[in-house]
PDB file of C-alpha atoms in Angstrom:
ATOM      1  CA  VAL A   1      63.910 252.737 153.421  1.00 91.00           C
ATOM      2  CA  ARG A   2      67.501 254.719 155.242  1.00 92.00           C
ATOM      3  CA  HIS A   3      70.061 255.468 151.756  1.00 91.00           C
ATOM      4  CA  LEU A   4      69.824 255.366 148.935  1.00 91.00           C
ATOM      5  CA  TYR A   5      72.786 256.376 146.897  1.00 86.00           C
ATOM      6  CA  ILE A   6      74.357 255.521 142.976  1.00 90.00           C
ATOM      7  CA  ARG A   7      77.416 255.054 141.269  1.00 89.00           C
ATOM      8  CA  ALA A   8      78.125 255.779 137.853  1.00 88.00           C
ATOM      9  CA  SER A   9      80.884 255.588 136.018  1.00 86.00           C
ATOM     10  CA  LYS A  10      81.984 257.882 132.986  1.00 79.00           C
ATOM     11  CA  ASP A  11      79.489 259.255 130.717  1.00 68.00           C
ATOM     12  CA  CYS A  12      77.095 256.516 132.588  1.00 67.00           C
ATOM     13  CA  GLU A  13      78.245 253.161 131.213  1.00 83.00           C
ATOM     14  CA  GLU A  14      77.280 251.577 134.267  1.00 91.00           C
ATOM     15  CA  ILE A  15      74.877 252.675 137.063  1.00 91.00           C
ATOM     16  CA  SER A  16      74.985 250.533 140.720  1.00 92.00           C
ATOM     17  CA  VAL A  17      71.582 251.345 143.315  1.00 93.00           C
ATOM     18  CA  CYS A  18      72.135 250.761 146.432  1.00 93.00           C
ATOM     19  CA  ILE A  19      69.168 250.221 148.933  1.00 93.00           C
ATOM     20  CA  VAL A  20      69.724 250.748 152.522  1.00 93.00           C
ATOM     21  CA  ILE A  21      67.611 249.396 154.321  1.00 93.00           C
ATOM     22  CA  ASN A  22      66.462 248.514 157.854  1.00 92.00           C
ATOM     23  CA  GLY A  23      65.420 244.953 157.015  1.00 91.00           C
ATOM     24  CA  ASN A  24      66.692 241.457 155.448  1.00 90.00           C
ATOM     25  CA  SER A  25      64.151 242.545 152.185  1.00 91.00           C
ATOM     26  CA  LEU A  26      63.048 244.926 150.218  1.00 91.00           C
ATOM     27  CA  PRO A  27      59.013 244.794 149.282  1.00 91.00           C
ATOM     28  CA  CYS A  28      58.336 245.403 145.498  1.00 92.00           C
ATOM     29  CA  ALA A  29      61.657 244.625 144.065  1.00 93.00           C
ATOM     30  CA  ASP A  30      60.862 243.256 140.888  1.00 93.00           C
ATOM     31  CA  LYS A  31      58.596 246.498 140.607  1.00 93.00           C
ATOM     32  CA  LEU A  32      61.805 248.684 141.310  1.00 93.00           C
ATOM     33  CA  TRP A  33      64.241 247.228 138.939  1.00 94.00           C
ATOM     34  CA  ALA A  34      61.304 246.974 135.646  1.00 94.00           C
ATOM     35  CA  ALA A  35      61.667 250.945 136.616  1.00 94.00           C
ATOM     36  CA  ILE A  36      64.848 251.166 137.077  1.00 93.00           C
ATOM     37  CA  GLU A  37      66.302 249.220 134.221  1.00 93.00           C
ATOM     38  CA  PRO A  38      64.562 250.928 131.178  1.00 92.00           C
ATOM     39  CA  LEU A  39      66.559 254.611 132.254  1.00 90.00           C
ATOM     40  CA  GLY A  40      70.038 252.673 132.537  1.00 89.00           C
ATOM     41  CA  ALA A  41      70.065 250.850 135.409  1.00 91.00           C
ATOM     42  CA  THR A  42      72.569 247.619 135.412  1.00 93.00           C
ATOM     43  CA  GLY A  43      72.476 247.315 138.531  1.00 93.00           C
ATOM     44  CA  LEU A  44      70.174 247.032 142.785  1.00 94.00           C
ATOM     45  CA  SER A  45      71.785 246.195 145.468  1.00 94.00           C
ATOM     46  CA  ILE A  46      70.998 246.307 149.010  1.00 93.00           C
ATOM     47  CA  ASN A  47      72.493 247.455 152.181  1.00 91.00           C
ATOM     48  CA  ILE A  48      71.379 245.717 155.412  1.00 91.00           C
ATOM     49  CA  ASN A  49      72.075 248.139 158.083  1.00 89.00           C
ATOM     50  CA  LYS A  50      70.117 247.901 161.544  1.00 88.00           C
ATOM     51  CA  GLU A  51      72.178 249.215 163.313  1.00 84.00           C
ATOM     52  CA  ASN A  52      72.047 252.739 165.692  1.00 83.00           C
ATOM     53  CA  THR A  53      73.742 254.909 164.193  1.00 78.00           C
ATOM     54  CA  ASN A  54      74.968 257.389 161.976  1.00 79.00           C
ATOM     55  CA  VAL A  55      76.876 255.409 160.157  1.00 79.00           C
ATOM     56  CA  VAL A  56      75.100 254.823 156.173  1.00 85.00           C
ATOM     57  CA  LEU A  57      76.554 250.934 155.550  1.00 83.00           C
ATOM     58  CA  GLY A  58      76.331 248.386 157.423  1.00 84.00           C
ATOM     59  CA  ASP A  59      78.376 244.556 156.313  1.00 78.00           C
ATOM     60  CA  LYS A  60      76.214 242.697 153.932  1.00 84.00           C
ATOM     61  CA  THR A  61      75.173 243.552 150.932  1.00 89.00           C
ATOM     62  CA  LYS A  62      72.819 241.831 148.612  1.00 91.00           C
ATOM     63  CA  THR A  63      73.024 241.891 144.784  1.00 92.00           C
ATOM     64  CA  LEU A  64      69.235 242.069 143.447  1.00 93.00           C
ATOM     65  CA  PHE A  65      68.880 242.105 139.509  1.00 94.00           C
ATOM     66  CA  GLY A  66      71.676 242.820 137.502  1.00 93.00           C
ATOM     67  CA  LYS A  67      75.709 243.948 138.593  1.00 90.00           C
ATOM     68  CA  ALA A  68      76.239 245.573 142.227  1.00 88.00           C
ATOM     69  CA  GLU A  69      80.132 246.555 140.732  1.00 88.00           C
ATOM     70  CA  ILE A  70      80.547 248.859 137.885  1.00 88.00           C
ATOM     71  CA  THR A  71      83.710 249.129 136.123  1.00 87.00           C
ATOM     72  CA  ASP A  72      85.122 253.017 135.917  1.00 87.00           C
ATOM     73  CA  THR A  73      88.115 254.646 134.792  1.00 86.00           C
ATOM     74  CA  LEU A  74      90.514 257.354 136.396  1.00 86.00           C
ATOM     75  CA  LEU A  75      93.374 258.391 134.877  1.00 88.00           C
ATOM     76  CA  GLY A  76      93.138 255.353 132.262  1.00 85.00           C
ATOM     77  CA  THR A  77      94.046 253.053 135.214  1.00 85.00           C
ATOM     78  CA  LYS A  78      90.444 251.152 135.446  1.00 83.00           C
ATOM     79  CA  PHE A  79      88.052 249.673 138.555  1.00 82.00           C
ATOM     80  CA  GLU A  80      86.160 247.632 139.608  1.00 82.00           C
ATOM     81  CA  ILE A  81      84.036 248.907 142.542  1.00 83.00           C
ATOM     82  CA  SER A  82      82.191 247.686 145.367  1.00 83.00           C
ATOM     83  CA  PRO A  83      78.926 248.364 146.812  1.00 84.00           C
ATOM     84  CA  LEU A  84      80.987 248.620 149.638  1.00 79.00           C
ATOM     85  CA  SER A  85      84.062 250.286 148.564  1.00 78.00           C
ATOM     86  CA  PHE A  86      84.866 253.770 149.590  1.00 75.00           C
ATOM     87  CA  TYR A  87      85.134 255.737 145.184  1.00 78.00           C
ATOM     88  CA  GLN A  88      85.306 259.422 145.685  1.00 78.00           C
ATOM     89  CA  VAL A  89      81.793 261.071 144.893  1.00 78.00           C
ATOM     90  CA  ASN A  90      82.812 263.801 142.203  1.00 83.00           C
ATOM     91  CA  ARG A  91      85.540 261.927 139.358  1.00 81.00           C
ATOM     92  CA  ASP A  92      86.604 263.940 137.130  1.00 86.00           C
ATOM     93  CA  GLN A  93      88.022 266.364 140.037  1.00 89.00           C
ATOM     94  CA  THR A  94      89.473 263.037 141.545  1.00 88.00           C
ATOM     95  CA  GLU A  95      91.792 262.978 138.436  1.00 90.00           C
ATOM     96  CA  LYS A  96      92.889 266.892 139.065  1.00 91.00           C
ATOM     97  CA  LEU A  97      93.721 265.858 142.398  1.00 89.00           C
ATOM     98  CA  TYR A  98      95.515 262.357 141.980  1.00 90.00           C
ATOM     99  CA  SER A  99      97.093 264.249 139.335  1.00 91.00           C
ATOM    100  CA  LEU A 100      97.508 267.453 141.603  1.00 91.00           C
ATOM    101  CA  ALA A 101      98.468 264.349 144.613  1.00 88.00           C
ATOM    102  CA  ALA A 102     100.760 262.982 142.095  1.00 88.00           C
ATOM    103  CA  GLU A 103     103.324 265.965 141.013  1.00 89.00           C
ATOM    104  CA  TYR A 104     103.726 267.363 145.131  1.00 88.00           C
ATOM    105  CA  ALA A 105     104.936 263.665 146.236  1.00 86.00           C
ATOM    106  CA  ARG A 106     108.427 263.706 143.353  1.00 88.00           C
ATOM    107  CA  LEU A 107     107.944 260.289 142.646  1.00 88.00           C
ATOM    108  CA  THR A 108     110.630 258.656 140.806  1.00 89.00           C
ATOM    109  CA  PRO A 109     111.613 254.969 139.652  1.00 90.00           C
ATOM    110  CA  ASP A 110     113.433 253.799 142.720  1.00 87.00           C
ATOM    111  CA  THR A 111     110.193 255.412 144.447  1.00 87.00           C
ATOM    112  CA  VAL A 112     108.761 252.598 147.094  1.00 82.00           C
ATOM    113  CA  LEU A 113     104.936 254.352 146.957  1.00 85.00           C
ATOM    114  CA  LEU A 114     102.202 253.283 150.401  1.00 79.00           C
ATOM    115  CA  ASP A 115      98.904 253.704 150.116  1.00 80.00           C
ATOM    116  CA  MET A 116      96.882 252.993 153.486  1.00 74.00           C
ATOM    117  CA  TYR A 117      93.718 252.648 153.689  1.00 71.00           C
ATOM    118  CA  CYS A 118      93.632 252.224 149.719  1.00 73.00           C
ATOM    119  CA  GLY A 119      89.506 251.306 148.893  1.00 69.00           C
ATOM    120  CA  VAL A 120      89.745 250.053 145.722  1.00 73.00           C
ATOM    121  CA  GLY A 121      93.145 251.169 145.168  1.00 78.00           C
ATOM    122  CA  THR A 122      92.698 254.181 143.203  1.00 84.00           C
ATOM    123  CA  ILE A 123      95.253 256.525 144.236  1.00 85.00           C
ATOM    124  CA  GLY A 124      98.439 254.016 144.571  1.00 85.00           C
ATOM    125  CA  LEU A 125      97.479 252.307 140.821  1.00 86.00           C
ATOM    126  CA  THR A 126      96.848 255.373 139.312  1.00 87.00           C
ATOM    127  CA  MET A 127     100.792 256.207 140.678  1.00 90.00           C
ATOM    128  CA  ALA A 128     102.347 252.904 139.514  1.00 87.00           C
ATOM    129  CA  LYS A 129     103.646 253.266 136.210  1.00 87.00           C
ATOM    130  CA  ARG A 130     105.912 256.141 138.216  1.00 89.00           C
ATOM    131  CA  VAL A 131     107.156 253.770 141.411  1.00 88.00           C
ATOM    132  CA  LYS A 132     109.993 251.146 141.312  1.00 86.00           C
ATOM    133  CA  GLU A 133     106.897 249.148 144.176  1.00 82.00           C
ATOM    134  CA  LEU A 134     103.173 250.122 144.990  1.00 81.00           C
ATOM    135  CA  ILE A 135     101.616 248.566 147.785  1.00 76.00           C
ATOM    136  CA  GLY A 136      98.549 248.762 149.668  1.00 73.00           C
ATOM    137  CA  VAL A 137      96.642 248.473 152.647  1.00 67.00           C
ATOM    138  CA  GLU A 138      93.498 247.858 152.856  1.00 63.00           C
ATOM    139  CA  ILE A 139      90.823 246.386 155.643  1.00 58.00           C
ATOM    140  CA  VAL A 140      87.418 246.006 154.259  1.00 58.00           C
ATOM    141  CA  ALA A 141      86.895 242.496 152.684  1.00 59.00           C
ATOM    142  CA  PRO A 142      85.280 243.979 150.191  1.00 61.00           C
ATOM    143  CA  ALA A 143      87.485 247.216 149.355  1.00 58.00           C
ATOM    144  CA  ILE A 144      89.714 243.174 149.838  1.00 58.00           C
ATOM    145  CA  GLU A 145      88.654 241.980 146.744  1.00 64.00           C
ATOM    146  CA  ASN A 146      88.768 244.817 144.707  1.00 63.00           C
ATOM    147  CA  ALA A 147      91.417 244.829 145.382  1.00 60.00           C
ATOM    148  CA  LYS A 148      92.745 241.169 144.771  1.00 62.00           C
ATOM    149  CA  LYS A 149      91.005 241.539 141.302  1.00 66.00           C
ATOM    150  CA  ASN A 150      92.666 245.708 140.432  1.00 61.00           C
ATOM    151  CA  ALA A 151      96.690 244.375 141.301  1.00 56.00           C
ATOM    152  CA  PRO A 152      99.316 242.988 143.983  1.00 65.00           C
ATOM    153  CA  SER A 153      97.841 243.928 147.429  1.00 65.00           C
ATOM    154  CA  ILE A 154      98.232 243.303 151.446  1.00 68.00           C
ATOM    155  CA  ILE A 155      95.416 242.781 153.690  1.00 70.00           C
ATOM    156  CA  PHE A 156      96.590 243.833 156.969  1.00 73.00           C
ATOM    157  CA  ILE A 157      93.785 242.385 159.693  1.00 75.00           C
ATOM    158  CA  ASP A 158      94.499 244.514 163.127  1.00 74.00           C
ATOM    159  CA  GLU A 159      93.002 242.911 167.019  1.00 76.00           C
ATOM    160  CA  VAL A 160      93.123 239.945 164.362  1.00 78.00           C
ATOM    161  CA  ASP A 161      91.568 238.027 167.865  1.00 79.00           C
ATOM    162  CA  ALA A 162      88.629 238.929 167.271  1.00 75.00           C
ATOM    163  CA  ILE A 163      88.320 236.208 164.989  1.00 75.00           C
ATOM    164  CA  GLY A 164      91.428 234.483 165.728  1.00 81.00           C
ATOM    165  CA  ARG A 165      91.232 233.289 169.581  1.00 81.00           C
ATOM    166  CA  MET A 166      91.446 229.913 170.799  1.00 82.00           C
ATOM    167  CA  ARG A 167      87.673 228.142 170.715  1.00 75.00           C
ATOM    168  CA  THR A 168      86.839 227.102 173.645  1.00 69.00           C
ATOM    169  CA  GLY A 169      83.297 225.276 172.343  1.00 63.00           C
ATOM    170  CA  SER A 170      81.298 227.193 175.020  1.00 56.00           C
ATOM    171  CA  VAL A 171      77.737 228.377 173.905  1.00 48.00           C
ATOM    172  CA  GLY A 172      79.041 232.239 174.883  1.00 48.00           C
ATOM    173  CA  SER A 173      81.478 231.751 171.776  1.00 51.00           C
ATOM    174  CA  THR A 174      79.670 230.229 169.263  1.00 55.00           C
ATOM    175  CA  HIS A 175      79.420 233.365 167.176  1.00 56.00           C
ATOM    176  CA  ASN A 176      83.443 233.724 166.811  1.00 62.00           C
ATOM    177  CA  GLU A 177      84.063 231.066 166.185  1.00 71.00           C
ATOM    178  CA  ASP A 178      81.708 230.397 163.088  1.00 71.00           C
ATOM    179  CA  ALA A 179      83.962 233.541 162.048  1.00 72.00           C
ATOM    180  CA  LEU A 180      86.826 231.835 162.446  1.00 78.00           C
ATOM    181  CA  ASN A 181      86.544 228.677 161.322  1.00 79.00           C
ATOM    182  CA  ALA A 182      84.580 230.710 158.220  1.00 73.00           C
ATOM    183  CA  PHE A 183      87.649 232.280 157.701  1.00 73.00           C
ATOM    184  CA  LEU A 184      90.206 228.831 157.968  1.00 78.00           C
ATOM    185  CA  ALA A 185      88.628 227.631 155.136  1.00 74.00           C
ATOM    186  CA  GLU A 186      88.772 231.141 153.842  1.00 68.00           C
ATOM    187  CA  MET A 187      92.790 230.520 154.831  1.00 70.00           C
ATOM    188  CA  ASP A 188      92.683 227.090 153.595  1.00 70.00           C
ATOM    189  CA  GLY A 189      91.037 228.214 150.148  1.00 61.00           C
ATOM    190  CA  PHE A 190      93.997 231.115 148.881  1.00 61.00           C
ATOM    191  CA  VAL A 191      95.271 230.776 145.897  1.00 61.00           C
ATOM    192  CA  THR A 192      97.241 233.404 144.219  1.00 62.00           C
ATOM    193  CA  ASP A 193      98.965 234.200 141.197  1.00 67.00           C
ATOM    194  CA  PRO A 194     102.042 234.391 141.282  1.00 68.00           C
ATOM    195  CA  ARG A 195     102.660 237.654 139.506  1.00 68.00           C
ATOM    196  CA  ARG A 196     100.217 239.515 141.597  1.00 65.00           C
ATOM    197  CA  PRO A 197     100.785 237.565 145.041  1.00 68.00           C
ATOM    198  CA  VAL A 198      98.125 238.657 148.207  1.00 69.00           C
ATOM    199  CA  PHE A 199      99.745 239.739 151.342  1.00 72.00           C
ATOM    200  CA  ILE A 200      97.902 238.862 154.627  1.00 77.00           C
ATOM    201  CA  LEU A 201      99.477 240.615 157.707  1.00 80.00           C
ATOM    202  CA  ALA A 202      97.455 241.054 161.017  1.00 83.00           C
ATOM    203  CA  ALA A 203      98.041 242.556 164.454  1.00 84.00           C
ATOM    204  CA  THR A 204      97.029 240.796 167.693  1.00 85.00           C
ATOM    205  CA  ASN A 205      97.751 241.637 172.136  1.00 83.00           C
ATOM    206  CA  TYR A 206      97.507 238.320 172.046  1.00 85.00           C
ATOM    207  CA  SER A 207      99.676 235.398 172.489  1.00 84.00           C
ATOM    208  CA  VAL A 208     100.455 232.353 169.764  1.00 82.00           C
ATOM    209  CA  GLU A 209     100.923 229.939 172.179  1.00 80.00           C
ATOM    210  CA  GLY A 210     100.622 228.758 176.074  1.00 74.00           C
ATOM    211  CA  ASP A 211      97.269 228.249 178.434  1.00 69.00           C
ATOM    212  CA  SER A 212      96.638 232.474 178.860  1.00 65.00           C
ATOM    213  CA  GLY A 213      92.783 233.633 178.300  1.00 69.00           C
ATOM    214  CA  LYS A 214      94.234 235.939 175.596  1.00 80.00           C
ATOM    215  CA  VAL A 215      95.531 233.270 173.358  1.00 87.00           C
ATOM    216  CA  LEU A 216      95.610 232.538 169.563  1.00 87.00           C
ATOM    217  CA  ASP A 217      93.733 229.192 168.525  1.00 87.00           C
ATOM    218  CA  PRO A 218      96.510 226.848 166.673  1.00 88.00           C
ATOM    219  CA  ALA A 219      94.933 226.199 163.686  1.00 87.00           C
ATOM    220  CA  PHE A 220      94.650 230.159 162.890  1.00 86.00           C
ATOM    221  CA  VAL A 221      97.761 230.102 164.098  1.00 88.00           C
ATOM    222  CA  ARG A 222      99.671 227.533 161.352  1.00 87.00           C
ATOM    223  CA  ARG A 223      97.850 229.429 158.524  1.00 84.00           C
ATOM    224  CA  PHE A 224     101.244 231.880 158.671  1.00 86.00           C
ATOM    225  CA  ASP A 225     104.279 231.615 157.221  1.00 84.00           C
ATOM    226  CA  SER A 226     106.139 233.730 159.250  1.00 86.00           C
ATOM    227  CA  LYS A 227     105.063 235.034 162.833  1.00 85.00           C
ATOM    228  CA  LEU A 228     107.229 238.745 164.238  1.00 86.00           C
ATOM    229  CA  LEU A 229     106.951 239.108 168.306  1.00 85.00           C
ATOM    230  CA  ILE A 230     107.028 242.591 169.128  1.00 83.00           C
ATOM    231  CA  PRO A 231     108.576 243.767 173.073  1.00 81.00           C
ATOM    232  CA  LEU A 232     106.784 246.616 174.860  1.00 78.00           C
ATOM    233  CA  PRO A 233     108.307 248.799 174.828  1.00 81.00           C
ATOM    234  CA  ASP A 234     110.649 250.038 177.984  1.00 84.00           C
ATOM    235  CA  THR A 235     110.465 253.324 180.006  1.00 84.00           C
ATOM    236  CA  ASP A 236     113.133 254.762 177.802  1.00 85.00           C
ATOM    237  CA  ASP A 237     110.794 253.919 173.998  1.00 85.00           C
ATOM    238  CA  ARG A 238     107.902 255.283 176.620  1.00 84.00           C
ATOM    239  CA  PHE A 239     110.135 258.085 177.140  1.00 83.00           C
ATOM    240  CA  ALA A 240     111.319 258.892 173.785  1.00 84.00           C
ATOM    241  CA  LEU A 241     107.614 258.360 172.770  1.00 83.00           C
ATOM    242  CA  LEU A 242     106.733 260.877 174.653  1.00 83.00           C
ATOM    243  CA  LYS A 243     109.323 263.334 173.338  1.00 82.00           C
ATOM    244  CA  MET A 244     108.348 262.652 169.923  1.00 82.00           C
ATOM    245  CA  SER A 245     104.321 263.154 170.397  1.00 80.00           C
ATOM    246  CA  LEU A 246     105.067 265.811 172.043  1.00 81.00           C
ATOM    247  CA  LYS A 247     107.296 267.229 169.357  1.00 79.00           C
ATOM    248  CA  ARG A 248     104.052 267.059 166.958  1.00 74.00           C
ATOM    249  CA  HIS A 249     102.108 269.956 168.619  1.00 73.00           C
ATOM    250  CA  GLY A 250     104.993 271.995 169.350  1.00 75.00           C
ATOM    251  CA  ILE A 251     106.043 271.689 172.433  1.00 75.00           C
ATOM    252  CA  HIS A 252     110.512 270.791 173.577  1.00 68.00           C
ATOM    253  CA  PHE A 253     112.274 269.605 176.622  1.00 64.00           C
ATOM    254  CA  GLY A 254     114.327 272.520 177.937  1.00 61.00           C
ATOM    255  CA  ALA A 255     117.668 271.223 178.549  1.00 58.00           C
ATOM    256  CA  ASP A 256     116.981 270.897 182.476  1.00 57.00           C
ATOM    257  CA  PHE A 257     113.585 268.707 181.950  1.00 59.00           C
ATOM    258  CA  PRO A 258     114.225 264.862 183.617  1.00 57.00           C
ATOM    259  CA  GLY A 259     116.090 262.533 181.940  1.00 56.00           C
ATOM    260  CA  SER A 260     113.272 258.855 181.647  1.00 50.00           C
ATOM    261  CA  GLY A 261     114.551 256.962 184.581  1.00 51.00           C
ATOM    262  CA  GLN A 262     114.110 260.874 186.881  1.00 53.00           C
ATOM    263  CA  LEU A 263     110.706 260.893 184.839  1.00 50.00           C
ATOM    264  CA  SER A 264     109.691 257.493 185.651  1.00 48.00           C
ATOM    265  CA  ARG A 265     110.622 258.196 189.609  1.00 46.00           C
ATOM    266  CA  HIS A 266     108.162 261.548 189.746  1.00 46.00           C
ATOM    267  CA  ILE A 267     105.620 259.140 187.746  1.00 46.00           C
ATOM    268  CA  GLN A 268     105.064 256.814 190.403  1.00 45.00           C
ATOM    269  CA  ARG A 269     105.378 259.364 193.842  1.00 44.00           C
TER     270      ARG A 269
END
């Protein structure tokens, strides 16, 4: 056993118990459930984390008894929360923080609200009634499943070439190709309510076609309706980005500072 954490909904109507283990099973799990269920527990799950790391949770969770998720209410909005989905520890204080954040945001009926790394969407969804449109962005799969149940959402996958690269059939690529096949199967069966759409966005440095070593699998590429190719920045673009980045740290270029062309020549020397 590495960790134990408990999630409870308001007034403890639902209590989920999750045990993080360095193994595949929990000995005497049935006896543990028999002991905690009469105390109000509504679910018992294990999270498998065999990595040598200080990260608490692993990628895989198994529900042993009851229901691993809890349903809680924040500022009048209900959320379903899985063991891997981020959720604030102190819900009462969270309501105060979210209310204050909404006040500072000065939301209007014309506002388009972007909720980055939204998890189950608690921040954005508690403000959704005040804005024109809410867009939630998340990359954690269990949180995505919760977001699909809670509201319309955007699924963002960065560095998607980790699973979407061209299949070669070699022995060493079996794990990646299994992940790609699983993803393709999910995409084929992906059906959503038109009134509650789910958009999938992906980013990569790989090419969408060609015969180089860095190219995405054609079957993967075909699953996406649109492709947006963004060229690499030229010298002037990089120079503008450099100035913008330094300005954030209080560093400003004087009038005698060389332009991007001169700076490029200085660097090459």
